[in-house]
Short mmCIF file of C-alpha atoms in Angstrom, two decimals:
data_model
loop_
_atom_site.label_atom_id
_atom_site.label_comp_id
_atom_site.label_asym_id
_atom_site.label_seq_id
_atom_site.Cartn_x
_atom_site.Cartn_y
_atom_site.Cartn_z
CA MET A 940 84.49 111.11 106.26
CA SER A 941 80.97 109.73 106.69
CA ALA A 942 80.14 106.63 108.72
CA ALA A 943 79.51 104.68 105.50
CA GLU A 944 82.87 105.77 104.07
CA THR A 945 84.58 104.83 107.32
CA ASP A 946 83.00 101.37 107.22
CA ASP A 947 83.99 100.91 103.58
CA ARG A 948 87.56 101.90 104.40
CA ALA A 949 87.72 99.49 107.33
CA GLU A 950 86.42 96.71 105.08
CA SER A 951 89.05 97.52 102.46
CA ILE A 952 91.83 97.29 105.04
CA ARG A 953 90.39 94.04 106.41
CA MET A 954 90.33 92.49 102.93
CA ILE A 955 93.94 93.51 102.33
CA ARG A 956 94.94 91.94 105.63
CA ASP A 957 93.05 88.76 104.79
CA SER A 958 94.76 88.53 101.41
CA ALA A 959 98.11 88.39 103.20
CA ALA A 960 97.12 85.03 104.69
CA ALA A 961 98.01 83.44 101.35
CA VAL A 962 101.64 84.41 101.95
CA ALA A 963 101.97 84.78 105.71
CA PRO A 964 99.12 83.11 107.64
CA ARG A 965 98.84 84.33 111.22
CA GLY A 966 100.34 81.72 113.49
CA GLY A 967 101.95 79.85 110.59
CA ASP A 968 105.40 78.32 110.86
CA LEU A 969 108.51 80.08 109.60
CA LYS A 970 110.11 77.17 107.74
CA ARG A 971 110.06 79.03 104.41
CA VAL A 972 111.73 82.06 106.00
CA ARG A 973 114.41 79.87 107.56
CA ASP A 974 115.10 78.08 104.28
CA LEU A 975 115.68 81.37 102.43
CA ARG A 976 118.18 82.77 104.94
CA TRP A 977 121.82 83.14 103.85
CA GLN A 978 120.86 82.22 100.28
CA ASP A 979 120.84 84.35 97.12
CA PRO A 980 118.73 86.25 96.31
CA GLY A 981 117.26 85.80 99.81
CA PHE A 982 113.63 85.67 98.70
CA ASP A 983 111.30 83.64 96.49
CA ALA A 984 110.95 85.17 93.00
CA GLY A 985 107.81 83.14 92.41
CA LEU A 986 106.19 84.52 95.54
CA PHE A 987 107.23 88.04 94.58
CA ARG A 988 105.44 87.48 91.27
CA GLN A 989 102.39 86.35 93.20
CA MET A 990 102.51 89.61 95.15
CA GLY A 991 102.37 91.42 91.83
CA GLU A 992 99.40 89.36 90.70
CA MET A 993 97.57 90.26 93.90
CA GLY A 994 98.19 93.95 93.27
CA TRP A 995 100.39 94.52 96.31
CA ILE A 996 103.37 96.11 94.52
CA GLY A 997 101.12 98.70 92.91
CA LEU A 998 98.83 99.19 95.87
CA ARG A 999 99.65 102.91 95.97
CA VAL A 1000 99.91 103.38 92.18
CA PRO A 1001 96.91 105.05 90.46
CA GLU A 1002 94.51 102.73 88.67
CA ALA A 1003 95.12 104.58 85.40
CA LEU A 1004 98.71 103.32 85.49
CA GLY A 1005 97.86 99.73 86.38
CA GLY A 1006 97.87 99.99 90.16
CA ALA A 1007 95.19 99.55 92.80
CA GLY A 1008 94.98 103.22 93.80
CA LEU A 1009 94.50 102.44 97.49
CA GLY A 1010 95.61 104.42 100.53
CA VAL A 1011 98.48 104.44 102.98
CA ALA A 1012 96.35 102.75 105.65
CA GLU A 1013 95.81 99.76 103.36
CA MET A 1014 99.54 99.55 102.65
CA CYS A 1015 100.34 99.70 106.36
CA GLY A 1016 97.78 96.98 107.11
CA LEU A 1017 99.38 94.73 104.50
CA ALA A 1018 102.90 95.43 105.79
CA GLU A 1019 101.84 94.61 109.34
CA GLU A 1020 100.66 91.17 108.28
CA LEU A 1021 103.85 90.55 106.30
CA GLY A 1022 105.91 91.64 109.30
CA ALA A 1023 104.12 89.12 111.49
CA GLY A 1024 105.25 86.42 109.05
CA LEU A 1025 108.76 87.88 108.55
CA VAL A 1026 108.18 87.85 104.79
CA PRO A 1027 111.59 88.59 103.16
CA GLU A 1028 110.39 89.59 99.67
CA PRO A 1029 111.33 93.26 98.95
CA LEU A 1030 107.79 94.59 98.70
CA ILE A 1031 108.42 97.92 100.47
CA PRO A 1032 111.44 99.05 98.39
CA CYS A 1033 109.75 97.87 95.19
CA ALA A 1034 106.55 99.73 96.08
CA LEU A 1035 108.71 102.84 96.51
CA SER A 1036 110.11 102.29 93.00
CA ALA A 1037 106.60 101.78 91.63
CA GLN A 1038 105.55 105.17 92.99
CA LEU A 1039 108.56 106.82 91.38
CA LEU A 1040 107.86 105.22 88.02
CA ALA A 1041 104.22 106.25 88.33
CA ALA A 1042 105.40 109.83 88.89
CA CYS A 1043 107.24 109.49 85.58
CA GLY A 1044 103.95 108.69 83.87
CA GLY A 1045 104.44 104.93 83.88
CA LYS A 1046 107.72 104.95 81.97
CA GLY A 1047 110.43 102.32 82.24
CA ARG A 1048 109.79 98.93 83.79
CA LEU A 1049 106.62 99.87 85.68
CA PRO A 1050 104.36 97.22 84.01
CA ALA A 1051 106.93 94.47 84.68
CA LEU A 1052 107.36 95.66 88.26
CA LEU A 1053 103.62 95.78 88.96
CA ALA A 1054 103.29 92.24 87.58
CA GLY A 1055 106.10 91.01 89.81
CA ASP A 1056 108.21 90.08 86.79
CA ALA A 1057 111.01 92.50 87.66
CA VAL A 1058 112.56 93.55 90.96
CA VAL A 1059 113.22 97.28 90.67
CA LEU A 1060 115.17 98.99 93.47
CA THR A 1061 115.79 102.72 93.87
CA ALA A 1062 119.47 103.47 94.55
CA TRP A 1063 119.06 106.74 96.45
CA GLN A 1064 121.10 106.44 99.65
CA GLU A 1065 124.74 107.58 99.73
CA ARG A 1066 125.43 107.46 103.48
CA ALA A 1067 124.04 105.83 106.59
CA ASP A 1068 121.00 107.06 108.50
CA THR A 1069 119.57 109.73 106.24
CA LEU A 1070 116.51 110.54 104.17
CA GLU A 1071 118.36 113.12 102.10
CA VAL A 1072 119.04 112.37 98.43
CA PRO A 1073 122.19 114.20 97.25
CA GLY A 1074 122.03 112.58 93.79
CA SER A 1075 125.80 112.63 93.27
CA PRO A 1076 126.65 111.22 89.82
CA ASP A 1077 129.70 109.24 90.93
CA ALA A 1078 128.93 108.37 94.58
CA PRO A 1079 128.28 104.72 95.49
CA ARG A 1080 124.67 104.03 96.43
CA ARG A 1081 124.42 102.02 99.62
CA PHE A 1082 122.08 99.86 101.71
CA LEU A 1083 119.99 98.50 98.82
CA PRO A 1084 117.72 95.83 100.39
CA MET A 1085 117.79 92.40 98.74
CA ALA A 1086 120.05 93.76 95.99
CA ALA A 1087 121.18 90.24 95.08
CA GLY A 1088 117.82 89.71 93.38
CA ALA A 1089 117.48 93.07 91.58
CA ASP A 1090 116.74 93.23 87.86
CA VAL A 1091 116.74 97.03 87.48
CA PHE A 1092 117.98 99.99 89.50
CA LEU A 1093 116.49 103.48 89.52
CA LEU A 1094 119.14 106.16 89.96
CA PRO A 1095 118.25 109.71 91.10
CA LEU A 1096 120.84 112.22 89.86
CA ARG A 1097 121.16 115.91 90.68
CA GLU A 1098 121.04 117.94 87.45
CA GLY A 1099 120.72 121.72 87.42
CA GLY A 1100 119.23 121.85 90.90
CA ARG A 1101 116.65 119.18 90.11
CA LEU A 1102 116.60 115.45 90.78
CA ALA A 1103 116.45 113.53 87.50
CA LEU A 1104 115.69 109.81 87.40
CA TYR A 1105 117.59 107.20 85.40
CA GLU A 1106 116.97 103.50 84.87
CA LEU A 1107 119.90 101.10 84.93
CA PRO A 1108 119.76 97.33 84.16
CA ALA A 1109 121.32 95.26 86.93
CA GLU A 1110 123.40 93.20 84.50
CA ARG A 1111 125.30 96.38 83.59
CA CYS A 1112 126.39 97.14 87.15
CA ALA A 1113 126.30 94.21 89.55
CA PRO A 1114 126.20 95.50 93.14
CA ALA A 1115 128.55 94.37 95.88
CA VAL A 1116 126.42 92.36 98.33
CA GLU A 1117 126.86 91.73 102.04
CA ARG A 1118 124.79 89.64 104.46
CA THR A 1119 122.53 91.06 107.13
CA GLN A 1120 121.66 89.79 110.60
CA ASP A 1121 118.36 88.30 109.46
CA GLY A 1122 119.92 86.26 106.65
CA GLY A 1123 119.07 88.70 103.89
CA ASN A 1124 121.42 91.02 102.02
CA LEU A 1125 122.24 94.65 101.31
CA GLY A 1126 123.93 95.95 98.18
CA THR A 1127 126.31 98.76 97.30
CA LEU A 1128 126.00 100.04 93.75
CA GLN A 1129 128.60 101.98 91.78
CA PRO A 1130 126.59 103.97 89.19
CA ASN A 1131 127.31 103.25 85.52
CA LEU A 1132 125.76 106.15 83.67
CA GLN A 1133 126.86 104.97 80.23
CA ASP A 1134 124.21 102.24 80.31
CA ALA A 1135 121.51 104.30 82.03
CA THR A 1136 118.32 105.60 80.41
CA LYS A 1137 116.80 108.87 81.54
CA LEU A 1138 113.15 108.63 82.59
CA ALA A 1139 112.34 112.04 84.09
CA ASP A 1140 113.87 115.49 84.66
CA ASP A 1141 112.58 116.03 88.19
CA VAL A 1142 111.32 113.48 90.71
CA GLY A 1143 112.44 115.31 93.85
CA THR A 1144 108.99 115.77 95.38
CA ALA A 1145 107.81 112.31 94.35
CA LEU A 1146 110.89 110.68 95.87
CA ALA A 1147 110.58 112.61 99.14
CA ASP A 1148 106.93 111.54 99.45
CA ALA A 1149 107.76 107.93 98.56
CA LEU A 1150 110.54 107.81 101.17
CA ASP A 1151 108.15 109.11 103.81
CA GLU A 1152 105.66 106.38 102.95
CA ALA A 1153 108.38 103.72 102.90
CA ALA A 1154 109.45 104.79 106.40
CA LEU A 1155 105.88 104.56 107.67
CA VAL A 1156 105.20 101.22 105.99
CA THR A 1157 108.46 99.87 107.44
CA ALA A 1158 107.19 100.96 110.86
CA ALA A 1159 104.02 98.94 110.21
CA TYR A 1160 106.10 95.90 109.25
CA LEU A 1161 108.01 96.24 112.52
CA LEU A 1162 104.71 96.50 114.40
CA GLY A 1163 103.54 93.22 112.91
CA GLY A 1164 106.78 91.55 113.94
CA MET A 1165 106.77 92.79 117.52
CA GLU A 1166 103.09 91.91 117.93
CA ARG A 1167 103.66 88.35 116.69
CA ALA A 1168 106.77 87.93 118.88
CA PHE A 1169 104.74 89.08 121.89
CA ALA A 1170 101.92 86.64 121.06
CA MET A 1171 104.45 83.79 120.92
CA THR A 1172 105.84 84.92 124.25
CA LEU A 1173 102.41 84.97 125.90
CA ASP A 1174 101.77 81.42 124.67
CA TYR A 1175 105.09 80.38 126.18
CA LEU A 1176 104.32 82.04 129.52
CA LYS A 1177 100.99 80.21 129.66
CA THR A 1178 102.52 76.76 129.12
CA ARG A 1179 106.06 76.76 130.56
CA GLN A 1180 106.31 75.45 134.11
CA GLN A 1181 108.96 76.16 136.70
CA PHE A 1182 108.99 75.11 140.35
CA GLY A 1183 105.71 73.33 139.67
CA LYS A 1184 103.92 76.51 138.49
CA ILE A 1185 103.04 78.10 135.15
CA ILE A 1186 105.59 80.91 134.83
CA GLY A 1187 102.91 83.28 133.54
CA THR A 1188 101.53 83.37 137.09
CA PHE A 1189 104.73 84.98 138.41
CA GLN A 1190 103.97 88.63 139.15
CA ALA A 1191 107.38 89.90 137.99
CA LEU A 1192 106.86 88.36 134.54
CA GLN A 1193 103.31 89.69 134.38
CA HIS A 1194 104.61 93.23 134.95
CA ARG A 1195 107.20 92.85 132.20
CA ALA A 1196 104.57 91.48 129.83
CA ALA A 1197 102.31 94.45 130.60
CA ASP A 1198 105.14 96.84 129.69
CA VAL A 1199 105.60 95.03 126.37
CA ARG A 1200 101.88 95.21 125.62
CA MET A 1201 101.96 98.96 126.24
CA GLN A 1202 104.83 99.42 123.77
CA VAL A 1203 102.90 97.54 121.09
CA ALA A 1204 99.73 99.56 121.71
CA LEU A 1205 101.53 102.92 121.58
CA THR A 1206 103.28 101.94 118.36
CA ARG A 1207 99.99 100.96 116.75
CA ALA A 1208 98.39 104.25 117.75
CA SER A 1209 101.26 106.25 116.22
CA ILE A 1210 101.16 104.31 112.94
CA ASP A 1211 97.38 104.48 112.61
CA SER A 1212 97.45 108.21 113.28
CA ALA A 1213 100.21 108.82 110.72
CA ALA A 1214 98.50 106.73 108.04
CA ALA A 1215 95.25 108.61 108.59
CA ALA A 1216 97.10 111.93 108.33
CA LEU A 1217 98.77 111.00 105.05
CA ASP A 1218 95.52 109.69 103.58
CA ALA A 1219 93.85 112.95 104.58
CA GLY A 1220 96.44 114.87 102.56
CA ALA A 1221 98.88 116.05 105.23
CA ALA A 1222 101.80 117.89 103.66
CA GLY A 1223 105.01 119.64 104.63
CA ASP A 1224 105.92 119.70 108.32
CA ALA A 1225 102.67 118.00 109.36
CA ARG A 1226 103.40 115.06 107.09
CA ARG A 1227 107.03 114.76 108.19
CA ALA A 1228 106.12 115.00 111.88
CA ALA A 1229 103.46 112.30 111.62
CA VAL A 1230 105.76 109.89 109.80
CA SER A 1231 108.76 110.54 112.03
CA ARG A 1232 106.79 110.10 115.25
CA ALA A 1233 105.58 106.69 114.05
CA LYS A 1234 108.92 105.50 112.69
CA ALA A 1235 110.88 106.64 115.74
CA ARG A 1236 108.52 104.80 118.06
CA ALA A 1237 108.42 101.64 115.91
CA ALA A 1238 112.20 101.50 115.51
CA GLU A 1239 112.81 101.85 119.24
CA ALA A 1240 109.88 99.72 120.41
CA SER A 1241 110.61 96.85 118.01
CA LEU A 1242 114.08 96.37 119.47
CA ARG A 1243 112.84 96.77 123.04
CA VAL A 1244 109.89 94.41 122.59
CA THR A 1245 111.77 91.66 120.75
CA ARG A 1246 114.65 91.75 123.24
CA GLU A 1247 112.21 91.54 126.12
CA CYS A 1248 110.46 88.61 124.43
CA ILE A 1249 113.80 86.80 124.18
CA GLN A 1250 114.43 87.34 127.89
CA LEU A 1251 110.94 86.20 128.86
CA HIS A 1252 111.58 82.96 126.98
CA GLY A 1253 114.72 82.37 129.01
CA GLY A 1254 117.67 80.43 127.60
CA ILE A 1255 115.69 78.86 124.76
CA GLY A 1256 114.95 82.30 123.33
CA TYR A 1257 118.62 82.86 122.55
CA THR A 1258 118.92 79.77 120.36
CA ASP A 1259 118.69 80.13 116.58
CA ASP A 1260 116.29 77.20 116.40
CA TYR A 1261 113.61 79.10 118.31
CA ASP A 1262 111.45 81.51 116.32
CA ALA A 1263 111.48 84.38 118.80
CA GLY A 1264 115.06 85.19 117.89
CA LEU A 1265 114.15 85.64 114.22
CA TYR A 1266 112.00 88.64 115.12
CA LEU A 1267 114.83 90.31 117.00
CA ARG A 1268 117.18 89.81 114.05
CA LYS A 1269 114.64 91.31 111.66
CA ALA A 1270 114.13 94.30 113.95
CA MET A 1271 117.89 94.84 114.09
CA VAL A 1272 117.96 95.11 110.29
CA LEU A 1273 114.84 97.20 109.73
CA ALA A 1274 114.95 99.56 112.72
CA ASN A 1275 117.36 101.87 110.89
CA GLN A 1276 115.96 101.41 107.38
CA TYR A 1277 114.53 104.70 106.07
CA GLY A 1278 115.88 106.44 109.15
CA SER A 1279 116.78 105.43 112.69
CA ALA A 1280 114.83 106.38 115.79
CA SER A 1281 117.30 109.17 116.57
CA LEU A 1282 117.07 110.63 113.05
CA HIS A 1283 113.29 110.63 113.14
CA ARG A 1284 113.21 112.19 116.61
CA ARG A 1285 115.36 115.03 115.29
CA ARG A 1286 113.14 115.39 112.24
CA PHE A 1287 110.01 115.39 114.39
CA MET A 1288 111.40 118.15 116.57
CA ALA A 1289 112.37 120.20 113.51
CA ALA A 1290 108.90 119.76 112.03
CA SER A 1291 107.16 120.48 115.36
CA PRO A 1292 108.78 123.65 116.72
CA GLU A 1293 106.04 124.07 119.32
CA VAL A 1294 107.19 120.86 121.07
CA GLU A 1295 109.77 121.56 123.78
CA GLU A 1296 112.95 119.47 124.08
#
């Protein structure tokens, strides 16, 4: 990539980040996020529509099918900003669905999804902590994020050794919904094939690629959250006094803060490297290794960083009224989404046989 192309790419990512300020301004309060917790559907449908109008849902969809046709780095930059603001709208799972529908040639509810007029979730997961898609016709599909607000479900089914894709209206099979630690919800769907419409005969490769990207973009969201939690913690250390001194001058706390900063920096490096690899066309083991390295680090670091931030705040950090705790709760929900740290470490080792245990 030439210097001019590199500069153009950096400008594109900067513009995407800036556009996120309309939804999640850096340093803004979290009143909207608090108000949506423990409510159905757990997000603002009007704001989700606005995300569609801004082109975010179709960021990775080709322009010929109504998307923006941008890269993984742009998507990660956007997710990082949304993570900093704890935005609850299901952009990542809906972007995954948009990529699947694009692989079907734009069939089904793709136009409505790209416009933000329909929340389309892909019901692919049958058990905890996996990226495998068995496609069993009668198995419940689990861990559907923000399922209480879904309009349509996409259902991958194994047929003749291939993974077909079906579309199923939510009103024909209401999912069972349970609350999550951050105030959102997860759904369990029992497939109802009688009301399903077949969209494609084989989406196996497209779904595997989309799941990889969803894992990486989730890592970027976690990065934004841990970075914002750390910034809040630094502000607290610079203003809180104890024994007549600013607590940020205590050497023990400075050392702990330095460790947190290192975790954030290492996570960013892993995500940037993985996004660059995917945008450069990495495939097979190289693609899986890059994604898994980033997701494993982000999943582990997000929990470590947010817990450390709570402790550095002292007693006030444990209260629900203080914003630092919201970032820990979000990390607890998302750390295992699209694969836990342990799963991705195993996948990285399998994809990188030259790395010793």
